[in-house]
CSV table of C-alpha atoms in Angstrom, one decimal:
chain,number,residue,atom,x,y,z
Y,6,LEU,CA,96.5,132.1,47.4
Y,7,GLY,CA,95.4,129.3,49.8
Y,8,VAL,CA,94.7,126.9,47.1
Y,9,LEU,CA,98.1,127.7,45.1
Y,10,VAL,CA,100.5,128.0,48.0
Y,11,GLY,CA,98.9,126.5,51.1
Y,12,MET,CA,97.4,123.2,49.3
Y,13,PRO,CA,101.0,122.3,48.2
Y,14,ILE,CA,102.2,122.8,51.6
Y,15,ALA,CA,99.7,120.3,52.8
Y,16,SER,CA,100.5,117.9,50.0
Y,17,ILE,CA,104.2,118.0,50.7
Y,18,TRP,CA,103.5,116.7,54.3
Y,19,TYR,CA,100.7,114.2,53.3
Y,20,TRP,CA,102.5,112.6,50.5
Y,21,CYS,CA,106.2,112.7,51.3
Y,22,THR,CA,106.2,112.5,55.5
Y,23,ASP,CA,102.7,111.1,56.5
Y,24,GLN,CA,103.5,107.6,58.1
Y,25,VAL,CA,100.3,106.3,56.9
Y,26,MET,CA,101.5,107.1,53.4
Y,27,VAL,CA,105.2,106.5,53.7
Y,28,GLN,CA,105.1,103.2,55.4
Y,29,ARG,CA,104.1,101.4,52.1
Y,30,THR,CA,107.0,103.0,50.3
Y,31,LEU,CA,109.4,101.9,53.1
Y,32,ALA,CA,108.1,98.2,52.9
Y,33,THR,CA,109.7,97.9,49.3
Y,34,ARG,CA,112.8,96.5,48.6
Y,35,GLU,CA,113.9,98.7,45.4
Y,36,GLU,CA,113.7,102.0,44.9
Y,37,PRO,CA,112.1,102.1,41.5
Y,38,VAL,CA,109.2,100.0,42.7
Y,39,ALA,CA,108.8,102.7,45.5
Y,40,LYS,CA,108.9,105.4,42.9
Y,41,ARG,CA,106.3,103.7,40.5
Y,42,GLY,CA,104.0,103.0,43.6
Y,43,THR,CA,104.1,106.8,44.6
Y,44,VAL,CA,103.3,107.7,41.2
Y,45,PHE,CA,100.3,105.2,40.7
Y,46,ALA,CA,98.9,106.3,44.2
Y,47,GLY,CA,99.4,110.0,42.8
Y,48,TRP,CA,96.9,108.9,39.8
Y,49,LEU,CA,94.5,107.3,42.3
Y,50,LYS,CA,94.2,110.3,44.2
Y,51,ILE,CA,92.1,111.9,41.1
Y,52,THR,CA,89.4,109.3,41.8
Y,53,PRO,CA,88.1,111.2,44.7
Y,54,MET,CA,86.7,113.8,42.6
Y,55,PHE,CA,84.3,111.2,41.1
Y,56,THR,CA,83.9,109.0,44.5
Y,57,MET,CA,83.2,112.1,47.1
Y,58,VAL,CA,82.4,115.3,45.1
Y,59,LEU,CA,80.2,114.0,42.5
Y,60,PRO,CA,77.8,111.7,44.9
Y,61,GLY,CA,77.8,114.9,47.0
Y,62,LEU,CA,76.6,117.1,44.1
Y,63,ILE,CA,74.0,114.4,43.0
Y,64,ALA,CA,72.9,114.2,46.7
Y,65,ALA,CA,72.5,117.9,47.0
Y,66,ALA,CA,70.3,117.8,43.8
Y,67,LEU,CA,68.1,115.0,44.7
Y,68,PHE,CA,67.6,115.9,48.4
Y,69,PRO,CA,68.3,119.7,49.2
Y,70,ASP,CA,66.2,119.8,52.1
Y,71,GLU,CA,68.3,117.2,54.0
Y,72,ILE,CA,71.5,118.3,52.6
Y,73,ALA,CA,70.8,121.9,53.6
Y,74,LYS,CA,70.5,120.7,57.4
Y,75,ASP,CA,73.2,118.1,57.3
Y,76,SER,CA,75.5,117.9,54.6
Y,77,ASN,CA,77.4,114.7,56.3
Y,78,GLN,CA,74.3,112.5,55.3
Y,79,ALA,CA,75.0,112.8,51.5
Y,80,TYR,CA,76.1,109.3,51.1
Y,81,VAL,CA,73.8,107.8,53.5
Y,82,LEU,CA,70.9,109.2,51.6
Y,83,LEU,CA,71.9,108.2,48.2
Y,84,VAL,CA,72.7,104.5,49.8
Y,85,ILE,CA,69.3,104.3,51.4
Y,86,HIS,CA,67.3,106.0,48.7
Y,87,VAL,CA,68.7,105.3,45.4
Y,88,LEU,CA,70.5,101.6,45.8
Y,89,PRO,CA,68.3,98.7,45.5
Y,90,ALA,CA,67.7,96.9,48.7
Y,91,GLY,CA,70.1,94.1,48.1
Y,92,TRP,CA,72.8,96.4,47.0
Y,93,ILE,CA,72.6,98.4,50.4
Y,94,GLY,CA,74.2,95.4,52.3
Y,95,VAL,CA,76.8,95.2,49.9
Y,96,MET,CA,77.7,99.0,50.1
Y,97,VAL,CA,77.4,98.8,54.0
Y,98,ALA,CA,80.1,95.9,53.7
Y,99,VAL,CA,82.4,98.1,51.6
Y,100,ILE,CA,82.0,101.2,53.6
Y,101,LEU,CA,82.9,98.9,56.8
Y,102,CYS,CA,85.7,97.3,54.9
Y,103,SER,CA,86.9,101.0,54.2
Y,104,PHE,CA,87.0,101.9,57.7
Y,105,MET,CA,88.7,99.2,58.9
Y,106,ALA,CA,91.5,99.5,56.4
Y,107,SER,CA,91.8,103.4,57.4
Y,108,LEU,CA,91.9,102.6,61.2
Y,109,ALA,CA,94.3,100.0,60.8
Y,110,SER,CA,96.6,102.0,58.9
Y,111,CYS,CA,96.5,104.6,61.2
Y,112,PHE,CA,96.9,102.5,64.5
Y,113,ASN,CA,99.7,100.6,62.7
Y,114,SER,CA,101.6,103.8,61.8
Y,115,SER,CA,101.2,105.2,65.3
Y,116,SER,CA,102.3,101.8,67.0
Y,117,THR,CA,105.5,101.7,64.8
Y,118,LEU,CA,106.4,105.3,65.7
Y,119,VAL,CA,106.0,104.6,69.3
Y,120,THR,CA,107.7,101.2,69.5
Y,121,MET,CA,110.6,102.2,67.0
Y,122,ASP,CA,111.1,105.8,67.5
Y,123,LEU,CA,110.4,106.2,71.5
Y,124,TYR,CA,110.5,102.9,73.2
Y,125,ARG,CA,113.2,101.3,71.1
Y,126,ARG,CA,115.5,104.3,71.5
Y,127,ALA,CA,114.9,104.4,75.4
Y,128,TYR,CA,115.2,100.7,75.7
Y,129,PRO,CA,118.1,99.5,72.9
Y,130,ASP,CA,118.3,96.0,74.4
Y,131,ALA,CA,114.7,95.4,74.3
Y,132,SER,CA,113.4,92.0,73.2
Y,133,GLU,CA,111.1,91.5,70.2
Y,134,GLU,CA,108.5,90.3,72.3
Y,135,SER,CA,108.6,93.2,74.6
Y,136,MET,CA,108.3,95.7,71.5
Y,137,VAL,CA,105.4,93.7,70.3
Y,138,TRP,CA,103.7,94.3,73.6
Y,139,VAL,CA,104.4,98.0,73.5
Y,140,GLY,CA,102.7,98.2,69.9
Y,141,ARG,CA,99.7,96.4,71.2
Y,142,LEU,CA,99.4,98.9,74.2
Y,143,ALA,CA,100.0,101.7,72.1
Y,144,THR,CA,97.3,100.7,69.6
Y,145,VAL,CA,94.7,100.2,72.4
Y,146,VAL,CA,95.7,103.7,73.9
Y,147,MET,CA,95.2,105.4,70.6
Y,148,ALA,CA,91.7,103.7,70.1
Y,149,VAL,CA,90.8,104.9,73.4
Y,150,LEU,CA,92.0,108.6,72.8
Y,151,SER,CA,90.0,108.3,69.5
Y,152,PHE,CA,86.9,107.5,71.3
Y,153,LEU,CA,87.4,110.5,73.7
Y,154,TRP,CA,88.1,113.0,71.0
Y,155,VAL,CA,84.9,112.4,69.3
Y,156,PRO,CA,83.0,115.2,71.4
Y,157,VAL,CA,85.8,117.8,70.4
Y,158,ILE,CA,84.8,116.8,66.9
Y,159,ASP,CA,81.3,117.4,67.0
Y,160,GLN,CA,82.0,120.8,68.8
Y,161,THR,CA,84.4,122.2,66.3
Y,162,SER,CA,82.9,121.6,62.8
Y,163,SER,CA,79.7,120.6,60.9
Y,164,GLN,CA,81.6,119.1,58.1
Y,165,LEU,CA,84.1,116.3,59.0
Y,166,PHE,CA,86.2,116.8,55.9
Y,167,LEU,CA,87.0,120.6,57.0
Y,168,TYR,CA,87.6,119.3,60.6
Y,169,ILE,CA,90.3,116.9,59.3
Y,170,GLN,CA,91.9,119.3,57.1
Y,171,SER,CA,92.1,122.0,59.8
Y,172,VAL,CA,93.7,119.7,62.3
Y,173,SER,CA,96.3,118.8,59.8
Y,174,MET,CA,97.1,122.4,59.0
Y,175,ILE,CA,98.7,122.2,62.8
Y,176,TRP,CA,101.7,120.5,61.7
Y,177,ALA,CA,101.5,120.4,58.0
Y,178,GLY,CA,103.5,123.6,57.6
Y,179,PRO,CA,106.4,123.1,59.8
Y,180,VAL,CA,106.8,119.1,58.8
Y,181,ALA,CA,106.9,120.3,55.1
Y,182,VAL,CA,109.5,123.1,55.7
Y,183,VAL,CA,112.1,121.1,57.7
Y,184,PHE,CA,111.6,118.1,55.2
Y,185,LEU,CA,112.2,120.1,52.3
Y,186,ALA,CA,115.0,122.0,54.0
Y,187,ALA,CA,116.6,118.6,55.0
Y,188,VAL,CA,116.5,117.2,51.8
Y,189,CYS,CA,117.9,120.2,49.8
Y,190,SER,CA,120.5,121.4,52.3
Y,191,GLU,CA,123.2,119.2,54.4
Y,192,ARG,CA,123.5,122.4,56.8
Y,193,VAL,CA,120.2,121.6,58.5
Y,194,THR,CA,121.1,119.9,61.9
Y,195,ASP,CA,118.9,117.8,64.5
Y,196,SER,CA,118.7,120.9,67.1
Y,197,SER,CA,117.5,123.4,64.3
Y,198,VAL,CA,114.8,120.9,63.1
Y,199,LYS,CA,113.6,120.1,66.7
Y,200,ILE,CA,113.4,124.0,67.7
Y,201,SER,CA,111.8,125.2,64.4
Y,202,ALA,CA,109.2,122.5,64.1
Y,203,GLY,CA,108.7,122.7,68.0
Y,204,VAL,CA,107.8,126.4,67.5
Y,205,GLY,CA,105.6,126.0,64.4
Y,206,VAL,CA,103.5,122.9,65.8
Y,207,THR,CA,103.2,124.7,69.1
Y,208,MET,CA,101.8,127.8,67.5
Y,209,GLY,CA,99.7,125.8,65.4
Y,210,VAL,CA,97.9,124.0,68.5
Y,211,VAL,CA,97.5,127.4,70.1
Y,212,PHE,CA,95.8,128.7,66.9
Y,213,TRP,CA,93.5,125.8,66.4
Y,214,LEU,CA,92.4,126.0,70.1
Y,215,MET,CA,91.7,129.5,69.8
Y,216,GLN,CA,90.0,129.1,66.4
Y,217,ASN,CA,87.7,125.9,67.3
Y,218,VAL,CA,87.5,125.6,71.0
Y,219,TYR,CA,88.1,128.9,73.0
Y,220,TYR,CA,86.6,131.0,70.1
Y,221,LYS,CA,83.5,132.1,72.5
Y,222,GLU,CA,85.7,133.3,75.1
Y,223,MET,CA,87.2,135.7,72.8
Y,224,GLY,CA,83.9,137.3,72.4
Y,225,GLN,CA,83.1,140.1,69.7
Y,226,SER,CA,86.4,141.5,69.0
Y,227,GLU,CA,88.5,142.3,66.2
Y,228,LEU,CA,91.1,139.7,67.1
Y,229,GLY,CA,88.4,137.0,67.8
Y,230,ASP,CA,86.7,137.7,64.4
Y,231,PHE,CA,89.9,137.8,62.7
Y,232,ILE,CA,91.3,134.3,64.2
Y,233,ARG,CA,87.7,132.7,63.4
Y,234,ASN,CA,87.3,133.7,60.1
Y,235,PHE,CA,91.1,133.0,59.1
Y,236,ASN,CA,91.4,130.0,56.5
Y,237,PHE,CA,93.4,127.1,57.6
Y,238,LEU,CA,95.2,127.1,54.2
Y,239,LEU,CA,96.2,130.7,54.9
Y,240,TYR,CA,97.4,129.6,58.3
Y,241,ALA,CA,99.7,126.5,56.7
Y,242,ILE,CA,101.4,129.4,54.5
Y,243,PHE,CA,102.0,131.5,57.7
Y,244,SER,CA,103.1,128.7,59.8
Y,245,ALA,CA,105.4,127.6,57.1
Y,246,VAL,CA,107.2,131.1,56.9
Y,247,VAL,CA,107.4,131.3,60.6
Y,248,THR,CA,109.1,127.9,60.7
Y,249,GLY,CA,111.4,128.6,57.7
Y,250,VAL,CA,112.6,132.0,59.5
Y,251,ILE,CA,113.4,130.2,62.5
Y,252,LEU,CA,115.1,127.4,61.1
Y,253,VAL,CA,117.2,129.8,58.9
Y,254,ILE,CA,118.1,131.5,62.2
Y,255,CYS,CA,118.8,128.5,64.3
Y,256,VAL,CA,121.2,127.2,61.4
Y,257,ALA,CA,122.9,130.5,61.3
Y,258,VAL,CA,123.2,130.6,65.1
Y,259,GLU,CA,124.7,127.0,65.4
Y,260,GLU,CA,127.4,127.8,62.5
Y,261,LEU,CA,128.2,130.9,64.7
Y,262,LEU,CA,128.7,129.1,68.1
Y,263,SER,CA,130.6,126.2,66.3
Y,264,GLY,CA,132.8,128.8,64.7
Y,265,MET,CA,133.3,130.3,68.1
Y,266,GLN,CA,133.7,127.2,69.7
Y,267,ARG,CA,136.8,126.4,67.3
Y,268,ALA,CA,138.4,129.8,67.5
Y,269,ALA,CA,138.3,129.5,71.4
Y,270,PRO,CA,138.3,125.8,72.7
Y,271,ASP,CA,138.6,127.0,76.4
Y,272,ASP,CA,135.0,127.8,77.9
Y,273,GLU,CA,136.6,130.4,80.4
Y,274,THR,CA,137.9,132.7,77.5
Y,275,LYS,CA,134.5,133.0,75.9
Y,276,PRO,CA,132.1,136.0,76.3
Y,277,LEU,CA,129.3,135.4,78.7
Y,278,SER,CA,126.6,136.0,75.9
Y,279,ALA,CA,128.2,133.2,74.0
Y,280,ARG,CA,128.2,130.8,76.5
Y,281,LEU,CA,124.5,131.7,77.7
Y,282,THR,CA,123.3,131.3,73.7
Y,283,ARG,CA,125.2,127.9,73.3
Y,284,CYS,CA,123.5,126.5,76.6
Y,285,LEU,CA,120.0,127.7,75.5
Y,286,TYR,CA,120.5,126.4,72.1
Y,287,ALA,CA,121.7,123.0,73.3
Y,288,ASN,CA,118.4,122.8,75.4
Y,289,TRP,CA,116.2,122.9,72.3
Y,290,ALA,CA,112.8,122.5,74.5
Y,291,ALA,CA,113.6,125.7,76.4
Y,292,GLY,CA,114.4,127.4,73.1
Y,293,THR,CA,111.3,126.4,71.5
Y,294,LEU,CA,109.1,127.5,74.4
Y,295,ILE,CA,110.9,130.9,74.8
Y,296,LEU,CA,110.6,131.4,71.0
Y,297,THR,CA,106.9,130.3,70.7
Y,298,VAL,CA,106.2,132.7,73.7
Y,299,ALA,CA,108.0,135.5,72.1
Y,300,ILE,CA,106.1,135.0,68.7
Y,301,LEU,CA,102.7,134.8,70.2
Y,302,THR,CA,103.2,138.0,72.2
Y,303,ALA,CA,104.6,139.8,69.2
Y,304,ILE,CA,101.2,138.5,67.3
Y,305,PHE,CA,98.5,139.1,69.7
Y,306,ALA,CA,100.0,142.1,71.7
C-alpha cells in the first residue's frame, strides 16, 4: 500500500512542486520545451537503478562483513578496492562535482524562495542589488544550518537515503494534495490552502520528531511502538487524507461564509457564530494551530 499509494504522493511533490526540480522548467521560454525536458528527466530517473541499487548489491556480495556493519560505505568500498589506482582520483572528482551541483541547486532554490517570495513581497520597491545581497545572506544561513543539522541526521537513522525520504514525507502529502486541488478546481482559495497545508505540515513535524528524536522518552508502550514502526510511506497517505479532508471543509466553510455575507451585508445582523467563524477563518495561523491541536488530541487521546 505504501509503495502503490504513498510513493506516487511523494513523486507528485518531488516532480511537480520541488523548487530544485521546477526551477529548470520555469527557466524555459516555451511550454513545449519545458514538457520535453520534464519527460526526459523522468526517463533519466530510471538510471539510479543501475547507478545506486546495482553497485550496492555488488558491494554486499563482495564485502558482506563491511556492509553488515555500515551499508553507507558500499560505494566507498567499491571505489577503493575495485577501481584501479588512477581511476580513484577521477571518481573522487566526479563525486565532488556531483555534491557541488546538488548543493548549488538546493542553495539557489532556497535563496530564490527567500528573495522572491518573502523579501520582495515585504519590500516591493527593493533594488536589485539589495535582493542579491539578501539571496547571498540566505545562502550563507542555509549552509550554516545544514552543518548544524548534521548531528541530528547522525542520531535519527543509520541509512542516509531512508532519512532523506522520511524527512520529505513531512510535507509531501500536504503539498501534493493542495497542488492537485489547485490544478483541478478553481474553488480552492489561498486561505484554505494555507490552513490545510499548515495543519498537514505541522502534524508531519510532530510525527517526525516523535518517531526520530523523542522516541526514547515514550518508552516501551503501545503508542511508542506504533509510532516507531509506522512506515513513512503510510504516513504520507495519512497526511494526504487529513489534508484533503481539511481542505474540503475549509472550502465549504469559506463558500458558506461568503454566501452569508452576500445575504446579510450588515455585520450587526449576522449571528454571533457566523462572525466568530469568519474571524477565525480570516486568521489562518490561528485556525491552523487550533485544528492541529484538535487532530493530535483526537489521535493520541
